[in-house]
């Protein structure tokens, strides 16, 4: 297919992503899609080349403008508007648009002309707060997902308000409650809504730490969270586990069930993360990437995984690489769904269900709750364990993991499954 061209119903379409600097010329659209009105590919190529050249030239001119030129351009654009008296919402949208395109000089000019006071009186905005909060989250060692949620959830709140940006001091609790009700009406789960509101509360708190003049109460605190109740994690039945084991030719099911890892943690593992302790000779999974700091931990390899883990140890590659992008980790949910299809299983259980199986198995085997939390990467609620304990030794953790085969919920794993799907492989309790 020629570049930037797409055929639909016999006619050629021109399609290209619009650079941010030019989107104001196309009504703010991120993508330009236009019918070329011809079925002749050579004509379409010529027309597409001309459109690409025009867009590239406009981009070159825009990027070559000096800051002073941009400032004068935006002032002239403002002077030509038919209605200089704007509502508060229109003023904020215009303000944010010009800030994004013209910088601080344009910001002050727009604020003064549209509202009648200096632009600096707008104070810190939500978009400003995102950047501040992300930097603080990075310093605290937050994961990439947690940092990215700052921008994602703030953008969703702005979309609900139909705004590009808003000063933090002008956000009302009634707006936040209306957002919560809208998400609940759309079928949002209570936990998800709580997460989004909590993210914006953190952004506001972080901004108050940096700006002494932001003295208003945090509108995202003390909000009544409503929404669908959180559904419990559906466990796999014994027959479903046996069906999964029959297609477990890469030990994905076993690795999750006998380590308690989250699906994302397992998929992010590389062979080099399977290590052996020099002092004790115990092989373990070294989890260095997790959703929380408590998730950074060492999990002894269960005897039923020793042979597989030994064959992977030291390999710099991912244990489960993406199908399309080999350098990226496999998506655990999609991976599990494909395995369920192969095993002809139709249920709502997920990779997290195997994590629940791990916790249940340890509990049934009489393992202490503190040890279970250590293995699963949960935060220790007891101050003595969270702040003062030096942690359990690998030997103690290994003893806990090896009790799984005695748990009643692990009966589906007894007897093993060969790569061909038969029941003649060594028992998971055997050491190799």
Coordinates of C-alpha atoms in Angstrom, one line a residue:
X1 CA 0.0 0.0 0.0
X2 CA 1.5 3.4 -1.0
X3 CA 2.4 5.7 1.9
X4 CA -0.4 7.9 3.2
X5 CA -2.9 6.2 0.9
X6 CA -5.8 3.9 1.7
X7 CA -8.3 2.4 -0.6
X8 CA -12.0 2.4 0.2
X9 CA -14.8 1.3 -2.1
X10 CA -12.6 1.6 -5.1
X11 CA -11.4 5.2 -4.4
X12 CA -8.2 6.3 -2.8
X13 CA -8.1 8.2 0.5
X14 CA -5.2 10.4 1.8
X15 CA -4.6 9.7 5.5
X16 CA -1.8 11.3 7.6
X17 CA -1.3 12.2 11.3
X18 CA -1.3 16.0 11.7
X19 CA 1.6 17.4 13.7
X20 CA 0.5 19.2 16.9
X21 CA 1.8 22.5 15.6
X22 CA -0.6 22.4 12.7
X23 CA -3.7 21.0 14.2
X24 CA -5.2 24.5 14.7
X25 CA -5.3 24.7 10.9
X26 CA -7.4 21.6 10.7
X27 CA -9.9 22.2 13.5
X28 CA -7.9 20.5 16.1
X29 CA -8.1 17.1 14.4
X30 CA -5.2 14.7 15.1
X31 CA -5.6 12.9 11.8
X32 CA -6.3 14.2 8.3
X33 CA -8.5 11.8 6.1
X34 CA -9.6 13.1 2.7
X35 CA -11.0 11.4 -0.3
X36 CA -8.9 12.0 -3.5
X37 CA -11.9 11.1 -5.7
X38 CA -9.9 8.8 -8.0
X39 CA -9.4 5.1 -8.4
X40 CA -6.1 5.6 -10.4
X41 CA -3.2 4.9 -8.0
X42 CA -0.7 7.0 -10.0
X43 CA -3.0 10.0 -9.8
X44 CA -3.6 9.4 -6.2
X45 CA 0.2 9.2 -5.5
X46 CA 0.7 12.6 -7.3
X47 CA -2.1 14.2 -5.3
X48 CA -0.8 12.7 -2.0
X49 CA 2.8 13.9 -2.7
X50 CA 1.5 17.5 -3.2
X51 CA -0.5 17.4 0.0
X52 CA 2.4 16.0 2.0
X53 CA 4.7 18.8 0.5
X54 CA 2.1 21.5 1.5
X55 CA 1.9 20.1 5.0
X56 CA 5.6 19.8 5.4
X57 CA 6.1 23.4 4.2
X58 CA 3.5 24.7 6.7
X59 CA 5.3 22.8 9.5
X60 CA 8.7 24.2 8.5
X61 CA 7.4 27.7 8.5
X62 CA 5.7 27.2 11.9
X63 CA 8.8 25.8 13.5
X64 CA 11.0 28.5 12.1
X65 CA 9.0 31.3 13.7
X66 CA 10.8 33.1 16.5
X67 CA 9.0 33.4 19.9
X68 CA 8.4 37.1 19.3
X69 CA 6.7 36.3 15.9
X70 CA 4.5 33.7 17.5
X71 CA 3.5 36.2 20.2
X72 CA 2.5 38.8 17.7
X73 CA 0.7 36.2 15.6
X74 CA -1.5 35.2 18.5
X75 CA -2.2 38.8 19.5
X76 CA -3.3 39.5 15.9
X77 CA -5.5 36.4 15.9
X78 CA -7.1 37.5 19.1
X79 CA -7.8 41.0 17.8
X80 CA -9.6 39.5 14.8
X81 CA -12.1 37.5 16.9
X82 CA -15.7 38.7 16.5
X83 CA -16.6 38.4 20.2
X84 CA -13.8 39.5 22.6
X85 CA -16.2 39.2 25.5
X86 CA -15.9 35.5 26.4
X87 CA -17.5 33.4 29.1
X88 CA -15.3 32.0 31.8
X89 CA -15.3 28.6 30.1
X90 CA -14.4 30.0 26.7
X91 CA -11.7 32.2 28.2
X92 CA -10.1 29.2 30.0
X93 CA -10.2 27.1 26.8
X94 CA -8.7 29.9 24.8
X95 CA -6.1 30.6 27.4
X96 CA -5.0 26.9 27.5
X97 CA -4.9 26.7 23.7
X98 CA -2.7 29.8 23.4
X99 CA -0.4 28.7 26.2
X100 CA 0.1 25.4 24.4
X101 CA 0.8 27.1 21.1
X102 CA 2.5 30.4 22.1
X103 CA 4.2 30.0 25.5
X104 CA 4.2 32.4 28.5
X105 CA 4.1 35.6 26.5
X106 CA 0.9 34.6 24.7
X107 CA -0.6 33.3 28.0
X108 CA -0.3 36.7 29.7
X109 CA -1.6 38.6 26.7
X110 CA -4.6 36.3 26.3
X111 CA -5.5 36.4 30.0
X112 CA -5.3 40.1 30.1
X113 CA -7.3 40.7 27.0
X114 CA -10.1 38.2 27.6
X115 CA -10.5 38.5 31.4
X116 CA -9.0 41.8 32.2
X117 CA -6.2 40.9 34.7
X118 CA -2.7 39.7 34.5
X119 CA -2.2 36.1 33.3
X120 CA -0.1 35.2 36.3
X121 CA -3.3 35.5 38.4
X122 CA -4.6 32.3 36.8
X123 CA -2.2 30.5 39.1
X124 CA -1.2 26.9 38.7
X125 CA -3.5 24.9 36.4
X126 CA -4.3 21.3 36.2
X127 CA -1.9 20.7 33.4
X128 CA 0.8 22.4 35.3
X129 CA -0.1 20.2 38.3
X130 CA 0.3 17.1 36.2
X131 CA 4.0 17.9 35.4
X132 CA 4.7 18.7 39.1
X133 CA 3.1 15.6 40.3
X134 CA 4.8 13.3 37.8
X135 CA 8.2 14.7 38.8
X136 CA 7.4 14.0 42.4
X137 CA 6.2 10.5 41.6
X138 CA 9.5 9.8 39.8
X139 CA 11.5 10.9 42.8
X140 CA 9.4 8.5 45.0
X141 CA 10.2 5.7 42.6
X142 CA 6.7 5.2 41.3
X143 CA 6.1 2.8 38.3
X144 CA 5.7 4.1 34.8
X145 CA 2.0 3.2 34.9
X146 CA 1.4 5.1 38.1
X147 CA 3.2 8.2 36.7
X148 CA 1.2 7.9 33.4
X149 CA -2.1 7.8 35.3
X150 CA -1.5 11.4 36.4
X151 CA -1.9 12.6 32.9
X152 CA -4.5 10.1 31.8
X153 CA -7.0 10.6 34.6
X154 CA -6.6 14.4 34.6
X155 CA -7.3 14.5 30.8
X156 CA -10.4 12.4 31.4
X157 CA -11.6 14.9 34.1
X158 CA -11.0 17.8 31.6
X159 CA -12.9 16.0 28.9
X160 CA -15.8 15.7 31.3
X161 CA -15.7 19.5 31.9
X162 CA -15.3 20.1 28.1
X163 CA -12.1 22.1 28.9
X164 CA -8.5 22.1 27.7
X165 CA -7.3 23.2 31.1
X166 CA -8.5 24.8 34.4
X167 CA -6.9 26.6 37.2
X168 CA -6.7 24.3 40.2
X169 CA -8.1 27.0 42.5
X170 CA -11.3 27.1 40.4
X171 CA -12.1 23.4 40.5
X172 CA -15.3 22.9 42.5
X173 CA -16.3 19.9 44.5
X174 CA -19.6 19.9 42.7
X175 CA -17.7 19.3 39.4
X176 CA -15.8 16.4 40.9
X177 CA -19.1 14.8 42.2
X178 CA -20.7 15.3 38.8
X179 CA -17.7 13.5 37.2
X180 CA -18.1 10.6 39.7
X181 CA -21.8 10.3 38.9
X182 CA -21.1 10.4 35.2
X183 CA -18.5 7.6 35.5
X184 CA -20.9 5.5 37.7
X185 CA -23.8 6.0 35.2
X186 CA -21.5 4.7 32.4
X187 CA -21.0 1.5 34.4
X188 CA -17.7 2.4 36.0
X189 CA -16.5 0.2 38.9
X190 CA -16.2 1.8 42.3
X191 CA -12.6 0.9 42.7
X192 CA -11.7 2.4 39.3
X193 CA -13.5 5.6 40.1
X194 CA -11.8 5.8 43.5
X195 CA -8.4 5.4 41.7
X196 CA -9.1 8.2 39.3
X197 CA -10.3 10.6 42.0
X198 CA -7.4 9.6 44.2
X199 CA -5.0 10.4 41.4
X200 CA -6.3 13.9 41.0
X201 CA -6.3 14.4 44.7
X202 CA -2.6 13.6 44.7
X203 CA -2.0 16.1 41.8
X204 CA -3.7 18.8 43.9
X205 CA -1.8 17.9 47.0
X206 CA 1.5 18.0 45.2
X207 CA 0.7 21.4 43.7
X208 CA -0.1 22.8 47.2
X209 CA 3.3 21.6 48.4
X210 CA 4.9 23.7 45.6
X211 CA 2.7 26.8 45.6
X212 CA 2.0 28.7 48.8
X213 CA -0.7 30.8 47.2
X214 CA -2.9 27.7 46.4
X215 CA -4.7 27.8 49.7
X216 CA -8.2 26.5 48.8
X217 CA -9.4 23.1 50.1
X218 CA -8.6 20.1 47.9
X219 CA -11.9 19.5 46.0
X220 CA -11.0 15.8 45.3
X221 CA -10.9 14.9 49.0
X222 CA -13.9 13.7 51.0
X223 CA -15.8 12.8 47.8
X224 CA -18.6 10.2 48.0
X225 CA -17.4 7.5 45.6
X226 CA -20.2 5.5 44.0
X227 CA -20.2 2.9 41.2
X228 CA -20.4 -0.9 40.6
X229 CA -19.1 -3.0 43.5
X230 CA -15.8 -4.8 42.8
X231 CA -16.3 -8.3 41.6
X232 CA -14.3 -11.0 43.3
X233 CA -11.7 -12.9 41.3
X234 CA -13.3 -16.0 39.9
X235 CA -11.1 -19.0 40.5
X236 CA -10.4 -21.8 38.0
X237 CA -12.1 -25.1 38.7
X238 CA -10.0 -28.3 38.9
X239 CA -11.2 -29.4 35.4
X240 CA -10.3 -25.9 34.0
X241 CA -6.9 -26.1 35.6
X242 CA -6.3 -29.5 34.1
X243 CA -7.4 -28.2 30.7
X244 CA -4.9 -25.3 31.0
X245 CA -2.1 -27.7 32.0
X246 CA -2.8 -29.7 28.9
X247 CA -1.7 -26.7 26.8
X248 CA 1.0 -25.5 29.2
X249 CA 3.9 -26.2 26.9
X250 CA 5.7 -23.1 28.0
X251 CA 5.0 -23.3 31.8
X252 CA 3.0 -20.1 31.9
X253 CA 0.2 -21.6 34.0
X254 CA 2.6 -23.4 36.3
X255 CA 4.9 -20.4 36.7
X256 CA 2.0 -18.2 37.9
X257 CA 0.5 -20.9 40.1
X258 CA 3.7 -21.8 41.9
X259 CA 5.2 -18.3 42.3
X260 CA 2.2 -16.1 43.0
X261 CA 3.5 -13.5 40.6
X262 CA 1.2 -11.0 38.8
X263 CA 0.8 -11.7 35.1
X264 CA 2.7 -8.5 34.3
X265 CA 5.5 -9.4 36.6
X266 CA 6.0 -12.8 35.0
X267 CA 5.9 -11.4 31.5
X268 CA 8.5 -8.7 32.4
X269 CA 10.9 -11.4 33.6
X270 CA 14.0 -12.3 31.6
X271 CA 16.1 -15.4 31.9
X272 CA 18.7 -13.2 33.6
X273 CA 16.3 -12.6 36.4
X274 CA 16.3 -16.3 37.3
X275 CA 19.2 -16.5 39.8
X276 CA 20.8 -18.9 42.2
X277 CA 21.9 -17.8 45.7
X278 CA 25.6 -18.5 46.1
X279 CA 25.4 -19.2 49.8
X280 CA 22.4 -21.6 49.9
X281 CA 22.2 -22.8 46.3
X282 CA 18.5 -21.8 46.1
X283 CA 17.2 -20.8 42.7
X284 CA 14.8 -17.8 42.8
X285 CA 12.9 -15.3 40.6
X286 CA 14.3 -11.8 41.2
X287 CA 11.3 -9.5 40.8
X288 CA 12.7 -6.0 40.1
X289 CA 9.7 -4.6 38.2
X290 CA 6.3 -4.4 40.0
X291 CA 3.4 -2.1 40.5
X292 CA 4.4 -1.3 44.1
X293 CA 7.7 -1.1 46.0
X294 CA 6.6 -4.0 48.1
X295 CA 6.4 -6.1 44.9
X296 CA 10.2 -6.0 44.6
X297 CA 11.1 -9.4 46.0
X298 CA 12.7 -12.8 45.6
X299 CA 10.5 -15.9 45.1
X300 CA 12.2 -19.3 45.4
X301 CA 11.6 -21.5 42.4
X302 CA 9.2 -24.4 43.2
X303 CA 10.6 -27.9 42.6
X304 CA 8.1 -28.4 39.7
X305 CA 9.6 -25.4 37.9
X306 CA 13.3 -26.2 38.5
X307 CA 14.0 -27.9 35.2
X308 CA 12.2 -25.2 33.1
X309 CA 13.8 -22.4 35.1
X310 CA 17.3 -23.9 34.8
X311 CA 16.9 -24.0 31.0
X312 CA 16.0 -20.3 30.9
X313 CA 18.4 -18.9 33.6
X314 CA 21.0 -16.5 32.3
X315 CA 19.2 -15.8 29.0
X316 CA 19.0 -12.0 28.5
X317 CA 15.7 -12.3 26.6
X318 CA 12.2 -12.1 27.9
X319 CA 10.6 -15.3 29.1
X320 CA 7.4 -14.4 27.3
X321 CA 8.0 -11.9 24.5
X322 CA 5.3 -10.1 22.6
X323 CA 4.1 -11.8 19.4
X324 CA 4.2 -8.7 17.3
X325 CA 7.0 -6.8 19.1
X326 CA 9.5 -9.4 20.4
X327 CA 11.4 -6.7 22.4
X328 CA 8.2 -6.0 24.4
X329 CA 6.7 -8.2 27.1
X330 CA 3.7 -10.3 26.2
X331 CA 0.4 -8.9 27.4
X332 CA -0.6 -11.3 30.1
X333 CA -4.4 -10.9 29.7
X334 CA -4.3 -11.5 26.0
X335 CA -1.9 -14.4 26.4
X336 CA -4.2 -16.1 29.0
X337 CA -7.2 -15.6 26.8
X338 CA -5.5 -17.3 23.9
X339 CA -4.6 -20.2 26.2
X340 CA -8.2 -20.5 27.4
X341 CA -9.3 -20.7 23.8
X342 CA -6.8 -23.5 23.1
X343 CA -8.1 -25.3 26.2
X344 CA -11.7 -24.7 25.2
X345 CA -12.4 -22.9 28.5
X346 CA -15.1 -20.3 28.7
X347 CA -14.9 -18.6 32.1
X348 CA -14.1 -15.2 33.6
X349 CA -11.0 -16.4 35.5
X350 CA -7.8 -14.6 34.7
X351 CA -4.0 -14.7 35.4
X352 CA -4.9 -13.1 38.7
X353 CA -7.0 -16.1 39.6
X354 CA -3.8 -18.1 39.7
X355 CA -2.3 -15.6 42.0
X356 CA -5.3 -16.1 44.2
X357 CA -4.8 -19.9 44.0
X358 CA -1.2 -19.3 45.3
X359 CA -2.4 -17.4 48.3
X360 CA -5.2 -19.9 49.0
X361 CA -2.7 -22.8 48.8
X362 CA -0.3 -21.3 51.2
X363 CA -3.1 -20.5 53.6
X364 CA -4.4 -24.1 53.4
X365 CA -0.9 -25.3 54.1
X366 CA -0.7 -23.3 57.3
X367 CA 1.8 -20.7 56.2
X368 CA 1.9 -17.5 58.2
X369 CA 0.1 -14.5 56.8
X370 CA 3.3 -12.4 57.0
X371 CA 5.2 -15.0 54.9
X372 CA 2.4 -15.0 52.3
X373 CA 2.5 -11.2 52.0
X374 CA 6.3 -11.4 51.6
X375 CA 6.0 -13.9 48.7
X376 CA 3.1 -12.1 47.0
X377 CA 4.6 -8.6 47.4
X378 CA 1.9 -7.2 49.5
X379 CA 2.5 -4.2 51.9
X380 CA 3.0 -5.3 55.5
X381 CA 0.4 -3.6 57.6
X382 CA 2.2 -4.4 60.9
X383 CA 4.8 -1.7 61.7
X384 CA 7.1 -4.3 63.2
X385 CA 7.2 -6.2 59.9
X386 CA 7.2 -3.2 57.5
X387 CA 9.8 -1.0 59.2
X388 CA 11.9 -3.2 61.4
X389 CA 12.0 -6.8 60.1
X390 CA 15.0 -7.7 58.0
X391 CA 12.8 -10.1 56.1
X392 CA 12.6 -13.9 55.8
X393 CA 15.5 -15.9 54.5
X394 CA 15.4 -17.6 51.1
X395 CA 15.4 -20.9 52.9
X396 CA 12.3 -20.0 54.9
X397 CA 10.5 -18.7 51.8
X398 CA 11.5 -21.9 49.9
X399 CA 10.0 -24.1 52.7
X400 CA 6.8 -22.1 52.5
X401 CA 6.6 -22.5 48.6
X402 CA 7.2 -26.2 48.8
X403 CA 4.1 -26.7 51.0
X404 CA 1.8 -25.9 48.0
X405 CA 1.7 -29.4 46.8
X406 CA 0.1 -30.4 50.1
X407 CA -2.8 -27.9 49.6
X408 CA -6.2 -29.3 48.6
X409 CA -6.7 -26.6 45.9
X410 CA -3.5 -27.8 44.1
X411 CA -4.8 -31.4 43.4
X412 CA -5.1 -30.6 39.7
X413 CA -1.4 -30.2 39.5
X414 CA -0.5 -33.6 41.1
X415 CA 0.7 -36.0 38.4
X416 CA 2.0 -33.4 36.0
X417 CA 1.3 -32.9 32.4
X418 CA 3.6 -33.6 29.5
X419 CA 4.2 -31.1 26.7
X420 CA 2.1 -33.4 24.5
X421 CA -0.8 -33.2 26.9
X422 CA -0.5 -36.6 28.5
X423 CA -0.4 -37.4 32.2
X424 CA 3.0 -39.1 32.3
X425 CA 5.3 -36.3 33.2
X426 CA 7.1 -36.3 36.6
X427 CA 5.1 -35.3 39.7
X428 CA 5.4 -31.6 40.6
X429 CA 6.7 -32.7 44.0
X430 CA 9.8 -34.3 42.6
X431 CA 13.0 -32.3 42.5
X432 CA 15.1 -32.3 39.3

